[in-house]
Coordinates of C-alpha atoms and ligand atoms in Angstrom, one line a residue:
X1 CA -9.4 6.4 44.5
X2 CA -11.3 4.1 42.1
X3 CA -9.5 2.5 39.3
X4 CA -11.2 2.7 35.5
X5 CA -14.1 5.3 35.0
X6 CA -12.9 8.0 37.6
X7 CA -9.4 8.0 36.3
X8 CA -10.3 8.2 32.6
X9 CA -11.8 11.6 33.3
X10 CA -9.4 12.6 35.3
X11 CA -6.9 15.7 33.8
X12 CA -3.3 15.0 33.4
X13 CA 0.4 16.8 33.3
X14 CA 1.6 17.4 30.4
X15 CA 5.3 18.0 28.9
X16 CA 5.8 19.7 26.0
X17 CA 9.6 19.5 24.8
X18 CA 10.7 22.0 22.1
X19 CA 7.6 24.1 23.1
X20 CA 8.8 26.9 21.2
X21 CA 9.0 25.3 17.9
X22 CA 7.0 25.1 14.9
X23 CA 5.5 22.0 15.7
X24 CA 5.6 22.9 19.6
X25 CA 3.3 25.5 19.0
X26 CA 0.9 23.8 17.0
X27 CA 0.6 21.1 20.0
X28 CA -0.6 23.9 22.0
X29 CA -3.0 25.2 19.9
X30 CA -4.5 21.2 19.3
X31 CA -4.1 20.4 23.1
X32 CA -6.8 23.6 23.2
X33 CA -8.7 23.1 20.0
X34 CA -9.7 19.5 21.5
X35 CA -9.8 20.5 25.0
X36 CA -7.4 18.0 25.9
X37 CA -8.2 17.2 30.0
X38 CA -4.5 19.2 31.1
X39 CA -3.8 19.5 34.4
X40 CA -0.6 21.1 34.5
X41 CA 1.3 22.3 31.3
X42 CA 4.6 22.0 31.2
X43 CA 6.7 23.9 28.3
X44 CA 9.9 23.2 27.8
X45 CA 12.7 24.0 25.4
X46 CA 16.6 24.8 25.3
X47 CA 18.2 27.9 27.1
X48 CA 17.9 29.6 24.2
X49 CA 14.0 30.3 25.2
X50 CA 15.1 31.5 28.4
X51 CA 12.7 33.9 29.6
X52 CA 10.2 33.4 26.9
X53 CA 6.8 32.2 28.0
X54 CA 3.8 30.4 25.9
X55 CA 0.2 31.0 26.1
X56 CA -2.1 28.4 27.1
X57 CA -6.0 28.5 28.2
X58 CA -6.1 32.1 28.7
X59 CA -2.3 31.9 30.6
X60 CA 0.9 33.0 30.2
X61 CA 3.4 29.7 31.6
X62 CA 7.0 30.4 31.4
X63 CA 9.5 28.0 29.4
X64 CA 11.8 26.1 31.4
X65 CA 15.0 24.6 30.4
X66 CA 14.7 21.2 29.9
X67 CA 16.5 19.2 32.3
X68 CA 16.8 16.2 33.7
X69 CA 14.3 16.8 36.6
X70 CA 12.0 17.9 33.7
X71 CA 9.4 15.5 34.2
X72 CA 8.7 15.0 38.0
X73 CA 5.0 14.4 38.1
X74 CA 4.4 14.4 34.3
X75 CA 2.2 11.9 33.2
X76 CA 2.6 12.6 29.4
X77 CA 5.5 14.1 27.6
X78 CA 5.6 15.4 23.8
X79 CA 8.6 15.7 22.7
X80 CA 9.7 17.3 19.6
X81 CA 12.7 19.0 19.6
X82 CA 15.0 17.0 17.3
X83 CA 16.6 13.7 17.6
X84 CA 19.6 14.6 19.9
X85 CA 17.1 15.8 22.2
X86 CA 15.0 12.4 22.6
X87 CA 17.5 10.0 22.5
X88 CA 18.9 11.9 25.8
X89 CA 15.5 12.9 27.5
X90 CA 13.0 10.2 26.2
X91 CA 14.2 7.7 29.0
X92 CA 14.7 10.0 31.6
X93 CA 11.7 11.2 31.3
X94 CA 9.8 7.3 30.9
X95 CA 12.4 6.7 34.1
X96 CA 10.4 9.7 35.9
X97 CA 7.0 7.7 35.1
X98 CA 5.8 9.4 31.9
X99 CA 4.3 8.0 28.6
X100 CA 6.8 9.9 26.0
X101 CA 4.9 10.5 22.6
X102 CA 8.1 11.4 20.1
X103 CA 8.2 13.7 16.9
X104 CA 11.6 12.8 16.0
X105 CA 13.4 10.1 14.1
X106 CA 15.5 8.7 17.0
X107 CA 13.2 5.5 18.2
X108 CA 10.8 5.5 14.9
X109 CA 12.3 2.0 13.3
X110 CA 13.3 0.3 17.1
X111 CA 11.3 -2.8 17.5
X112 CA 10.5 -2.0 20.8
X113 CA 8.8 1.1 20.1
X114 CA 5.1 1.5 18.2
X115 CA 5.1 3.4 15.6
X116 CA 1.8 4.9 15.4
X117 CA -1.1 6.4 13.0
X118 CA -4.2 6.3 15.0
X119 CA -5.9 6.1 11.3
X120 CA -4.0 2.9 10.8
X121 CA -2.5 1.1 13.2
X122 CA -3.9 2.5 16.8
X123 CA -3.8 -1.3 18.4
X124 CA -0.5 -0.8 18.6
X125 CA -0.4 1.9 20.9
X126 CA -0.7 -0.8 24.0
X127 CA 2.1 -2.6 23.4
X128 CA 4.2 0.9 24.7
X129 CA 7.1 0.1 27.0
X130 CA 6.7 4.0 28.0
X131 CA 7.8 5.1 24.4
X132 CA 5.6 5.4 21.2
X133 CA 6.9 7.2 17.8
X134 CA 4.9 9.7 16.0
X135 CA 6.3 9.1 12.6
X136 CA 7.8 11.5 9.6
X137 CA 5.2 14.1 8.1
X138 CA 5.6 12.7 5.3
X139 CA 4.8 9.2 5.5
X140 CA 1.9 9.8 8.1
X141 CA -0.3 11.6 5.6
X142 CA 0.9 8.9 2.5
X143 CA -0.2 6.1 5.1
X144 CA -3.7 7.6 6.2
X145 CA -4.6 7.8 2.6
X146 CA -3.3 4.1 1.4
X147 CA -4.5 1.8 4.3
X148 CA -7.7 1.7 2.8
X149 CA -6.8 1.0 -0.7
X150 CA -4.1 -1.5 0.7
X151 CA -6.9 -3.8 2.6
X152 CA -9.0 -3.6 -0.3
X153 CA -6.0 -4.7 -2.7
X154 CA -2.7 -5.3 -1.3
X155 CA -0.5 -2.4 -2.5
X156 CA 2.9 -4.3 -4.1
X157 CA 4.9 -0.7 -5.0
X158 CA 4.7 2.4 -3.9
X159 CA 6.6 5.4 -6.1
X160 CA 5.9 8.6 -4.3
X161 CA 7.8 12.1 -4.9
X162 CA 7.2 14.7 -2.0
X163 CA 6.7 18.7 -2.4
X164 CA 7.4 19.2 1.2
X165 CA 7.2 23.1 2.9
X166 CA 10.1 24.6 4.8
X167 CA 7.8 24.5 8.4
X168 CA 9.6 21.2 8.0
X169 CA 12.6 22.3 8.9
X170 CA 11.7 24.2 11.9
X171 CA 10.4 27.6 12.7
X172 CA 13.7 29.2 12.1
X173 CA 13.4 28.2 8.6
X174 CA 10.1 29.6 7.9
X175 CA 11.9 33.3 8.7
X176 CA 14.5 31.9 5.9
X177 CA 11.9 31.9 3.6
X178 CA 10.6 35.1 4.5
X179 CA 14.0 36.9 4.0
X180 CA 15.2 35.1 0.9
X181 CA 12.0 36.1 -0.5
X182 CA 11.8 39.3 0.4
X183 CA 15.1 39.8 -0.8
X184 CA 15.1 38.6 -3.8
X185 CA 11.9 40.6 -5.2
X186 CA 13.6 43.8 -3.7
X187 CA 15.8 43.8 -7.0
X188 CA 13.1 41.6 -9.2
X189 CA 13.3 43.8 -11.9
X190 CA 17.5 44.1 -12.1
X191 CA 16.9 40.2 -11.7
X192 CA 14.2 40.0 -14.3
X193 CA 17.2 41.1 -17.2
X194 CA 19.5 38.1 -16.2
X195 CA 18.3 34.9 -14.3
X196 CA 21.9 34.3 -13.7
X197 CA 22.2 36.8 -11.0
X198 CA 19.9 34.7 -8.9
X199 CA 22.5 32.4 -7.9
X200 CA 22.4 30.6 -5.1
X201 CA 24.8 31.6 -2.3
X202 CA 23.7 29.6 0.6
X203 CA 23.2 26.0 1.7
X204 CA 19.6 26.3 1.6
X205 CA 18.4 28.5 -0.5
X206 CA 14.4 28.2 -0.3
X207 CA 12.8 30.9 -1.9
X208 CA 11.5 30.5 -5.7
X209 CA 13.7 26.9 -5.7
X210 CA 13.6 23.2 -4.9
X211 CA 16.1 21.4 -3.3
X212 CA 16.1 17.8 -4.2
X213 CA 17.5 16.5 -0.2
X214 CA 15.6 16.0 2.7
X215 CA 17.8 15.4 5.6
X216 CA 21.4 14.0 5.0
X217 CA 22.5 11.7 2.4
X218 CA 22.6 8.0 3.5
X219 CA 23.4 4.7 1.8
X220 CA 22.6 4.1 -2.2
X221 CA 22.3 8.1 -3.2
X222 CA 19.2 8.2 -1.1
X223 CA 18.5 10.5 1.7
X224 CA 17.6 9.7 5.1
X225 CA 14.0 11.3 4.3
X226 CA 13.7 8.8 1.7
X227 CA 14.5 5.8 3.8
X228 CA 12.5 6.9 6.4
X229 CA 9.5 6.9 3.8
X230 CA 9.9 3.2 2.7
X231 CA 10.8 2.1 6.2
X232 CA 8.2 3.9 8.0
X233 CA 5.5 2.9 5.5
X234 CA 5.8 -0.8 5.7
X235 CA 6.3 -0.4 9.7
X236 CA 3.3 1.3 10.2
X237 CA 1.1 -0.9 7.6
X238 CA 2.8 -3.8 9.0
X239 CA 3.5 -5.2 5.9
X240 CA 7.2 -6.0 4.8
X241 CA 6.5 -6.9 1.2
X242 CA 5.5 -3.3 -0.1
X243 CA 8.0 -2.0 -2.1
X244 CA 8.5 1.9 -2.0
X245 CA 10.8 4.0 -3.3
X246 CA 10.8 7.7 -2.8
X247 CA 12.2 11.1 -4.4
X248 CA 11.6 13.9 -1.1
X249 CA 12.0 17.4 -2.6
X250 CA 11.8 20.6 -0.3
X251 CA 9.5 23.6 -2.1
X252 CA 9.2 27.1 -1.0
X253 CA 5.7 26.6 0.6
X254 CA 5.5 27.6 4.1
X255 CA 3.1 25.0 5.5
X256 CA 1.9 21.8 4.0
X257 CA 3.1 19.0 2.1
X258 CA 2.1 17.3 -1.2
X259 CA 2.8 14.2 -2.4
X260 CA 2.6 13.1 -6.2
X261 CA 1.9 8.7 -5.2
X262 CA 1.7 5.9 -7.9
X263 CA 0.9 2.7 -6.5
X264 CA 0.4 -1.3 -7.8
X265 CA -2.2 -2.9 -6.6
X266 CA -2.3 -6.8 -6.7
X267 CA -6.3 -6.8 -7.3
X268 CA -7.5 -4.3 -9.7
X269 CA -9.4 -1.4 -7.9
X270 CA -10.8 1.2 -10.6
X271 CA -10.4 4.7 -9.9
X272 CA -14.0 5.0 -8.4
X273 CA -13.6 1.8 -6.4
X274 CA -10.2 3.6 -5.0
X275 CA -13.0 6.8 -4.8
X276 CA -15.8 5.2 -2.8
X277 CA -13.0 3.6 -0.4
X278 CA -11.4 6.7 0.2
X279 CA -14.8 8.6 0.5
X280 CA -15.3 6.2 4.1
X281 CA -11.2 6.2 5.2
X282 CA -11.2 8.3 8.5
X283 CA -9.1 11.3 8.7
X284 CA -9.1 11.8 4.6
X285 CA -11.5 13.7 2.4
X286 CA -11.5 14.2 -1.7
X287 CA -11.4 17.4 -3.4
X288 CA -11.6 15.5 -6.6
X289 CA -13.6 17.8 -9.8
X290 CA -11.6 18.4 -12.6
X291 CA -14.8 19.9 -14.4
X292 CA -14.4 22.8 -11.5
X293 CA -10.8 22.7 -11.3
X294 CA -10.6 21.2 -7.4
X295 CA -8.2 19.5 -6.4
X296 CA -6.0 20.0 -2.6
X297 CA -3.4 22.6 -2.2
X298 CA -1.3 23.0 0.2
X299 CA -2.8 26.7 0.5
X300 CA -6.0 25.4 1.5
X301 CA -4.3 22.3 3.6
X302 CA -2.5 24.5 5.7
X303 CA -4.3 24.7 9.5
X304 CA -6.8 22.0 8.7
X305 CA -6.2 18.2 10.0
X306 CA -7.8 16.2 7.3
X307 CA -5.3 14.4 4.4
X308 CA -6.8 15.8 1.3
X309 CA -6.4 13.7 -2.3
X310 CA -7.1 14.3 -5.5
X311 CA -6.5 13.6 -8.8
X312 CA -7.1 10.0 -8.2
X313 CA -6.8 8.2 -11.7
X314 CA -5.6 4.9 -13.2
X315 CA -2.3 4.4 -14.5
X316 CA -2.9 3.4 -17.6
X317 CA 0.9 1.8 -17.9
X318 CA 0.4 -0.9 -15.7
X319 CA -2.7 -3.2 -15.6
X320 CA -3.1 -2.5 -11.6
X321 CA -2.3 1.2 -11.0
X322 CA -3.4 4.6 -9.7
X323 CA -2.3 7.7 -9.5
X324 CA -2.7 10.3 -6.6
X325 CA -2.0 13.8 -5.5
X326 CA -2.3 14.3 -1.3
X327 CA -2.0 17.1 0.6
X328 CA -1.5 17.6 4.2
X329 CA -0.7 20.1 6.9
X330 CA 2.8 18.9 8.3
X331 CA 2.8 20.7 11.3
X332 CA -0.6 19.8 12.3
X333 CA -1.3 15.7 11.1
X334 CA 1.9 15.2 10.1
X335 CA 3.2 16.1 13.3
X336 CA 1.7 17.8 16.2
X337 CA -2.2 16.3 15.7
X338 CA -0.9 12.8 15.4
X339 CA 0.7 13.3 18.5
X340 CA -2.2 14.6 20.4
X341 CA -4.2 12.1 18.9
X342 CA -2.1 9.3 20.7
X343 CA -2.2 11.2 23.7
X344 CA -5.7 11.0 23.4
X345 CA -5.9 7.2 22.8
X346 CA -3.4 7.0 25.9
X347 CA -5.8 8.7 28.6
X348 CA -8.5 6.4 27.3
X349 CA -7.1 3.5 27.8
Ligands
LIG1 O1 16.0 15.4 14.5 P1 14.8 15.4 13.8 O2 13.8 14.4 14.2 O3 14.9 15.3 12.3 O4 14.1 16.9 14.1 C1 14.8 18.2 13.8 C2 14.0 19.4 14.0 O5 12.8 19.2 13.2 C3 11.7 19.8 13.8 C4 12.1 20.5 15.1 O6 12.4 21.9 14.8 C5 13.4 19.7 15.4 O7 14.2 20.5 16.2 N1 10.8 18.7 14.0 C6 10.9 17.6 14.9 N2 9.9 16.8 14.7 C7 9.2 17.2 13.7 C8 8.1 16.8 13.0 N3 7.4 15.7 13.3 C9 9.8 18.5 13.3 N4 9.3 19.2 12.3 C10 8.2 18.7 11.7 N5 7.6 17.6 12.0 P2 11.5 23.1 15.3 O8 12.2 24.4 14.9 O9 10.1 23.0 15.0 O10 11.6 23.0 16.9 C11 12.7 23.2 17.5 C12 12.3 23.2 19.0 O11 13.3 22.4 19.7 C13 13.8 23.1 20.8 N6 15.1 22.6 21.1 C14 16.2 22.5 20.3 N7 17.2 22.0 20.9 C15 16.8 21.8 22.2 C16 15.5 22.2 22.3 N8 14.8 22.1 23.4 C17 15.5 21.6 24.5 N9 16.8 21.2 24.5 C18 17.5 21.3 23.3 N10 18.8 20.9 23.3 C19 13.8 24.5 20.3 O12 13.8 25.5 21.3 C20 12.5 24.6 19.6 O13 11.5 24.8 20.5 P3 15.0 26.6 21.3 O14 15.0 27.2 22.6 O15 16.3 25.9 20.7 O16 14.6 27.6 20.2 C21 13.7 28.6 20.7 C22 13.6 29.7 19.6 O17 15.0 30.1 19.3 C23 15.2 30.2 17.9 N11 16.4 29.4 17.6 C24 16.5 28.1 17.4 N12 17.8 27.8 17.2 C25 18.5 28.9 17.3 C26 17.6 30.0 17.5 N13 18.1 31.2 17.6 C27 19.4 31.5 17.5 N14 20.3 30.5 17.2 C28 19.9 29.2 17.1 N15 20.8 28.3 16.9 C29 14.0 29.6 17.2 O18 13.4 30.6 16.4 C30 13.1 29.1 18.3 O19 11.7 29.7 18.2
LIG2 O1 11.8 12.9 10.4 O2 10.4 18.6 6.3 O3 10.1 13.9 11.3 O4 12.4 18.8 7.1 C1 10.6 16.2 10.2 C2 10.8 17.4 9.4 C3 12.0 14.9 8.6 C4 12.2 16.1 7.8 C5 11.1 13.9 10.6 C6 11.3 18.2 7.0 C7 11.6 15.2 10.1 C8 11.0 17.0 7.9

């Protein structure tokens, strides 16, 4: 066999790990959606999907337990099944000859690894020693939208607070949300007569609430969300000196997560100079009219790739500042599309 054009057309074997998931599934649907060139699917997932079995290309394919002859053959493994689950199967599965393409937290910040957003920083991606990071939701769709302004002006400080949607959490979560809902309006109107009734009795109680904790506590008051936010952010911009600091708060929207961003820039960019720049960034697009009331919602984000912003307007505190609302889906670029899009750059090269 020839090396270079006959191999880049060739199809390849894919892993999926956590296929079951929320962000599993949604890799399925974008492997079809972009007729990604699969050869063999592989889903996998824990024994508790024994028996279960996912649709792909018009065929049923039954979950396997993931184990650690998982990836004989596999050329390209997604995994997204928490970080317990990489930091066991990742290098098994790069030991058995596949590129691993990882959702979770576990590798993100090791030097070793890229940490990728094809929008941003897709060079990176060939500097793999069989390993690349797809990072948080969150900072993937706060990065796509900044590059741009951040070549044109060097962003100095970031202060972003996050409206992120249970799908976060995981698929069982979204039934959480279903059920706390549904509960709570069965009595609305007992409820209605004394707010005090609708006291929280569980850990995470989503519906008609916010929780101000994303992930576990760390060092400093800050969650690991947040860290992950200002770490990830000046990994993937490859810039050290931008200062972030972050406030992730969980809302009881099923898919999609806003952002509320206020940056410093070190040249002054008006808000139309931030507007025409962001009008030519790949992967974002404005909804920006306050004379017809448009501006992104998660409502509308949800199943679409793009990272929508609006309200883009100068903060009139500071003599280099702007203000920003963004919305994207998490599932989809904050986590499964960013993913496929690697995989994509991978085959190519
Ligand atoms: O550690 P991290 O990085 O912070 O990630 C933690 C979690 O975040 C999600 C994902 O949850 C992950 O587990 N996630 C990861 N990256 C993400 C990203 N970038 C992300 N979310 C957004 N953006 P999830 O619910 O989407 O996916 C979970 C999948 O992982 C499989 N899995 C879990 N442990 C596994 C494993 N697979 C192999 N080996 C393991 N040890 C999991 O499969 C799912 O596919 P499953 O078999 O455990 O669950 C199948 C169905 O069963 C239900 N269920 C889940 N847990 C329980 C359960 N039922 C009963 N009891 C349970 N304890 C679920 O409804 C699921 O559909
Ligand atoms: O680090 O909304 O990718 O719960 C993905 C899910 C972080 C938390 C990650 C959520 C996690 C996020």
């Amino acid at each position: 066999m020839t090396a270079g054009k006959v191999e880049r057309m060739e199809k390849v074997n894919i892993a999926i790990v956590g296929v079951t998931g929320a962000v599993g599934q949604e890799m399925l649907r974008i492997l079809k959606e972009r007729k990604f060139p699969v050869a063999e699917l592989r889903p996998l997932a824990s024994e508790r999907s024994q028996g279960r079995s996912v649709r792909f290309n018009g065929k049923e394919i039954l979950v396997t337990i993931l184990n650690k002859d998982s990836f004989r053959g596999i050329q390209i493994a997604l995994f997204s099944a928490g970080a317990v689950v990489s930091k066991e199967y990742a290098p098994i599965a790069v030991k058995s000859g596949a590129v691993v393409v990882d959702n979770t937290s576990h590798f993100r910040m090791d030097p070793d690894v890229p940490l990728v957003v094809p929008e941003v920083n897709s060079h990176k991606i060939k500097e793999h020693k069989g390993i690349i990071a797809n990072p948080n939701c969150s900072t993937i769709q706060m990065v796509v939208a900044l590059k741009p302004l951040h070549d044109a002006a060097r962003i100095k400080r970031i202060i972003v607070s996050t409206y992120q949607s249970v799908s976060g959490a995981g698929a069982q979560k979204i039934q959480k949300l279903v059920d706390q809902s549904k509960e709570a309006l069965r009595d609305f109107s007992v409820l209605a007569q004394s707010w005090k009734r609708y006291r929280s009795k569980e850990a995470s109680h989503f519906a008609f609430n916010l929780i101000p904790q994303i992930d576990v506590f760390v060092e400093g008051g800050y969650t690991k969300e947040e860290i992950k936010m200002i770490k990830e952010t000046q990994k993937i911009m490859g810039d050290d000196a931008i200062k972030v600091t972050a406030t992730c708060v969980r809302v009881p929207v099923f898919c999609a997560h806003s952002e509320s961003v206020n940056i410093e820039t070190e040249k002054k960019l008006t808000a139309n100079e931030a507007r025409r720049l962001l009008s030519q960034a790949p992967g974002v697009k404005i909804i920006d009219d306050p004379t017809r009331l448009l501006y992104p919602m998660p409502i509308n984000a949800a199943g679409e790739d793009a990272v929508f912003i609006g309200r883009i307007r100068e903060d009139h505190t500071i003599p280099n500042g702007l203000n920003f609302w963004i919305v994207s889906d998490n599932l989809r670029k904050g986590a499964a599309l960013n993913a496929v899009q690697i995989a994509e750059i991978l085959i190519k090269q």
